[in-house]
């Protein structure tokens, strides 16, 4: 009708815009980014939140470190991040608390109840013992120089001698008096030894806070 205010939908009319299409694109892009980040973190490099003081003075509580998954076989002296289930922890039964912890760990804002960071002191075939007449740890009868140990800490207040089977690792924190590590599980099933296939990667870089940012060097003095 002449003078009608009704919109025309005939030829040449512009289609109505649908805001949902824009949101759908954004959500798809975010999903793709999350998937790519997950693949990258599962195969190349991950990030780990340091939840305790067990690796002081090298790592402080609250630090975030990059973890390389491409370093090959773990070596004596390396600082590694590993899944402690089956060695340091029983297999978890799951549940909402574990899910929230996993999300926080993935975002790098909290630690994990089953993931640990320690230094390798013994690999398959080694005999690790405490202590030499001078109070040093010994590997295969050779005393270790350990400048990374927390000042005023002894190499170990606990006496032990362990033969490390092939495929296993003996690990300890640098803050020896404040570290739950292989020594804590002597006499328990598995004896505190970590399977090499549980190692998630080597800590290679402190990325947060910026004031502490820097590389984590490999301690080559402990290599064969």
C-alpha positions as semicolon CSV with decimal commas, in nm:
position;residue;x (nm);y (nm);z (nm)
1;X;0,000;0,000;0,000
2;X;0,126;0,349;-0,072
3;X;0,287;0,508;0,231
4;X;0,320;0,176;0,414
5;X;0,591;0,164;0,682
6;X;0,644;-0,210;0,648
7;X;0,997;-0,320;0,553
8;X;1,037;-0,461;0,209
9;X;1,189;-0,806;0,160
10;X;1,191;-0,811;-0,215
11;X;1,482;-0,814;-0,460
12;X;1,772;-0,593;-0,358
13;X;1,685;-0,586;0,015
14;X;1,978;-0,640;0,255
15;X;1,961;-0,956;0,467
16;X;1,930;-0,908;0,840
17;X;2,254;-0,935;1,037
18;X;2,272;-1,215;1,289
19;X;2,500;-1,130;1,584
20;X;2,520;-1,500;1,676
21;X;2,734;-1,567;1,370
22;X;3,003;-1,332;1,502
23;X;3,005;-1,500;1,843
24;X;3,018;-1,840;1,679
25;X;3,330;-1,734;1,490
26;X;3,494;-1,605;1,809
27;X;3,412;-1,925;1,999
28;X;3,545;-2,139;1,714
29;X;3,869;-1,938;1,706
30;X;3,910;-1,975;2,084
31;X;3,847;-2,350;2,063
32;X;4,108;-2,387;1,788
33;X;4,357;-2,182;1,993
34;X;4,300;-2,400;2,301
35;X;4,345;-2,719;2,098
36;X;4,667;-2,589;1,938
37;X;4,800;-2,475;2,277
38;X;4,718;-2,815;2,428
39;X;4,900;-2,997;2,149
40;X;5,201;-2,765;2,182
41;X;5,214;-2,811;2,559
42;X;5,176;-3,187;2,533
43;X;5,454;-3,230;2,276
44;X;5,697;-2,935;2,280
45;X;5,692;-2,705;2,585
46;X;5,473;-2,675;2,895
47;X;5,447;-2,434;3,186
48;X;5,459;-2,536;3,552
49;X;5,370;-2,344;3,869
50;X;5,615;-2,399;4,156
51;X;5,396;-2,473;4,461
52;X;5,657;-2,512;4,735
53;X;6,003;-2,417;4,860
54;X;6,155;-2,762;4,800
55;X;6,378;-2,642;4,513
56;X;6,514;-2,326;4,676
57;X;6,731;-2,137;4,612
58;X;6,699;-2,217;4,239
59;X;6,318;-2,201;4,232
60;X;6,097;-1,999;4,463
61;X;5,738;-2,074;4,557
62;X;5,514;-1,902;4,300
63;X;5,765;-1,914;4,013
64;X;5,647;-2,030;3,671
65;X;5,890;-2,234;3,466
66;X;5,895;-2,355;3,107
67;X;5,935;-2,730;3,072
68;X;6,091;-2,871;2,757
69;X;5,951;-3,204;2,637
70;X;6,215;-3,244;2,366
71;X;6,531;-3,303;2,570
72;X;6,547;-3,679;2,528
73;X;6,654;-3,908;2,810
74;X;6,675;-3,738;3,152
75;X;7,028;-3,712;3,286
76;X;7,188;-3,692;3,628
77;X;7,184;-3,330;3,749
78;X;6,876;-3,230;3,546
79;X;6,585;-3,048;3,711
80;X;6,276;-3,233;3,590
81;X;5,900;-3,215;3,625
82;X;5,733;-3,554;3,660
83;X;5,400;-3,722;3,726
84;X;5,428;-3,873;4,073
85;X;5,131;-4,109;4,043
86;X;5,240;-4,465;4,108
87;X;5,557;-4,355;4,289
88;X;5,511;-4,043;4,504
89;X;5,130;-4,069;4,500
90;X;4,877;-4,348;4,452
91;X;4,670;-4,340;4,134
92;X;4,411;-4,071;4,191
93;X;4,044;-4,156;4,192
94;X;3,944;-3,833;4,018
95;X;3,658;-3,607;4,119
96;X;3,571;-3,235;4,105
97;X;3,868;-3,132;4,320
98;X;4,114;-3,302;4,089
99;X;3,945;-3,145;3,785
100;X;3,977;-2,795;3,932
101;X;4,339;-2,865;4,019
102;X;4,407;-2,983;3,664
103;X;4,253;-2,665;3,520
104;X;4,459;-2,445;3,754
105;X;4,774;-2,639;3,666
106;X;4,702;-2,602;3,292
107;X;4,653;-2,226;3,332
108;X;4,977;-2,197;3,530
109;X;4,809;-2,042;3,835
110;X;4,837;-2,334;4,077
111;X;5,038;-2,647;4,138
112;X;4,922;-3,005;4,105
113;X;4,882;-3,266;4,376
114;X;5,043;-3,529;4,152
115;X;5,312;-3,335;3,962
116;X;5,652;-3,260;4,117
117;X;5,975;-3,082;4,033
118;X;6,305;-3,227;4,163
119;X;6,668;-3,277;4,065
120;X;6,790;-3,613;3,936
121;X;7,072;-3,753;4,151
122;X;7,074;-4,110;4,020
123;X;6,982;-4,282;3,693
124;X;6,954;-4,651;3,605
125;X;7,264;-4,843;3,714
126;X;7,378;-4,585;3,972
127;X;7,433;-4,643;4,342
128;X;7,342;-4,331;4,540
129;X;7,452;-4,313;4,903
130;X;7,473;-4,075;5,194
131;X;7,716;-3,986;5,297
132;X;8,092;-3,973;5,236
133;X;8,334;-3,911;5,527
134;X;8,315;-3,543;5,431
135;X;7,934;-3,544;5,447
136;X;7,874;-3,541;5,070
137;X;7,634;-3,752;4,867
138;X;7,809;-4,023;4,670
139;X;7,719;-4,165;4,329
140;X;7,901;-4,484;4,237
141;X;8,150;-4,410;4,514
142;X;8,227;-4,058;4,390
143;X;8,138;-3,761;4,616
144;X;7,919;-3,496;4,455
145;X;7,990;-3,124;4,457
146;X;7,644;-2,966;4,498
147;X;7,658;-2,585;4,491
148;X;7,282;-2,571;4,426
149;X;7,191;-2,708;4,774
150;X;7,010;-2,459;4,998
151;X;7,260;-2,266;5,215
152;X;7,299;-2,418;5,564
153;X;7,135;-2,746;5,453
154;X;7,331;-3,069;5,475
155;X;7,334;-3,283;5,158
156;X;7,107;-3,517;5,357
157;X;7,027;-3,570;5,723
158;X;6,911;-3,920;5,637
159;X;7,153;-4,208;5,579
160;X;7,076;-4,430;5,279
161;X;7,224;-4,639;5,001
162;X;7,014;-4,719;4,695
163;X;7,084;-4,908;4,374
164;X;6,878;-4,749;4,097
165;X;6,728;-5,003;3,853
166;X;6,725;-4,938;3,480
167;X;6,434;-4,719;3,376
168;X;6,416;-4,554;3,720
169;X;6,540;-4,226;3,873
170;X;6,641;-4,117;4,223
171;X;6,532;-3,754;4,274
172;X;6,581;-3,498;4,550
173;X;6,494;-3,135;4,614
174;X;6,767;-2,872;4,642
175;X;6,619;-2,753;4,975
176;X;6,708;-3,081;5,141
177;X;6,554;-3,000;5,481
178;X;6,220;-2,897;5,322
179;X;6,173;-3,150;5,043
180;X;5,945;-3,450;5,004
181;X;6,150;-3,664;4,768
182;X;6,287;-4,013;4,707
183;X;6,433;-4,027;5,059
184;X;6,085;-3,983;5,207
185;X;5,965;-4,311;5,054
186;X;6,248;-4,544;5,146
187;X;6,086;-4,868;5,258
188;X;5,758;-4,789;5,078
189;X;5,649;-4,980;4,766
190;X;5,867;-4,853;4,481
191;X;6,118;-4,702;4,724
192;X;6,066;-4,346;4,602
193;X;6,206;-4,426;4,257
194;X;6,045;-4,251;3,960
195;X;5,999;-4,424;3,624
196;X;6,163;-4,240;3,335
197;X;5,837;-4,261;3,140
198;X;5,673;-4,047;3,410
199;X;5,906;-3,753;3,339
200;X;5,710;-3,474;3,170
201;X;6,015;-3,270;3,077
202;X;6,315;-3,068;3,191
203;X;6,272;-2,725;3,352
204;X;6,461;-2,488;3,119
205;X;6,350;-2,130;3,196
206;X;6,197;-1,923;3,474
207;X;5,935;-1,703;3,305
208;X;5,761;-1,546;3,605
209;X;5,808;-1,323;3,792
210;X;6,000;-1,101;3,547
211;X;6,253;-1,008;3,817
212;X;6,363;-1,374;3,833
213;X;6,331;-1,460;3,466
214;X;6,626;-1,650;3,326
215;X;6,751;-1,986;3,197
216;X;6,787;-2,294;3,417
217;X;7,123;-2,435;3,318
218;X;7,193;-2,807;3,305
219;X;7,434;-2,917;3,577
220;X;7,688;-3,097;3,359
221;X;7,925;-3,189;3,647
222;X;7,698;-3,479;3,738
223;X;7,706;-3,641;3,394
224;X;7,909;-3,960;3,340
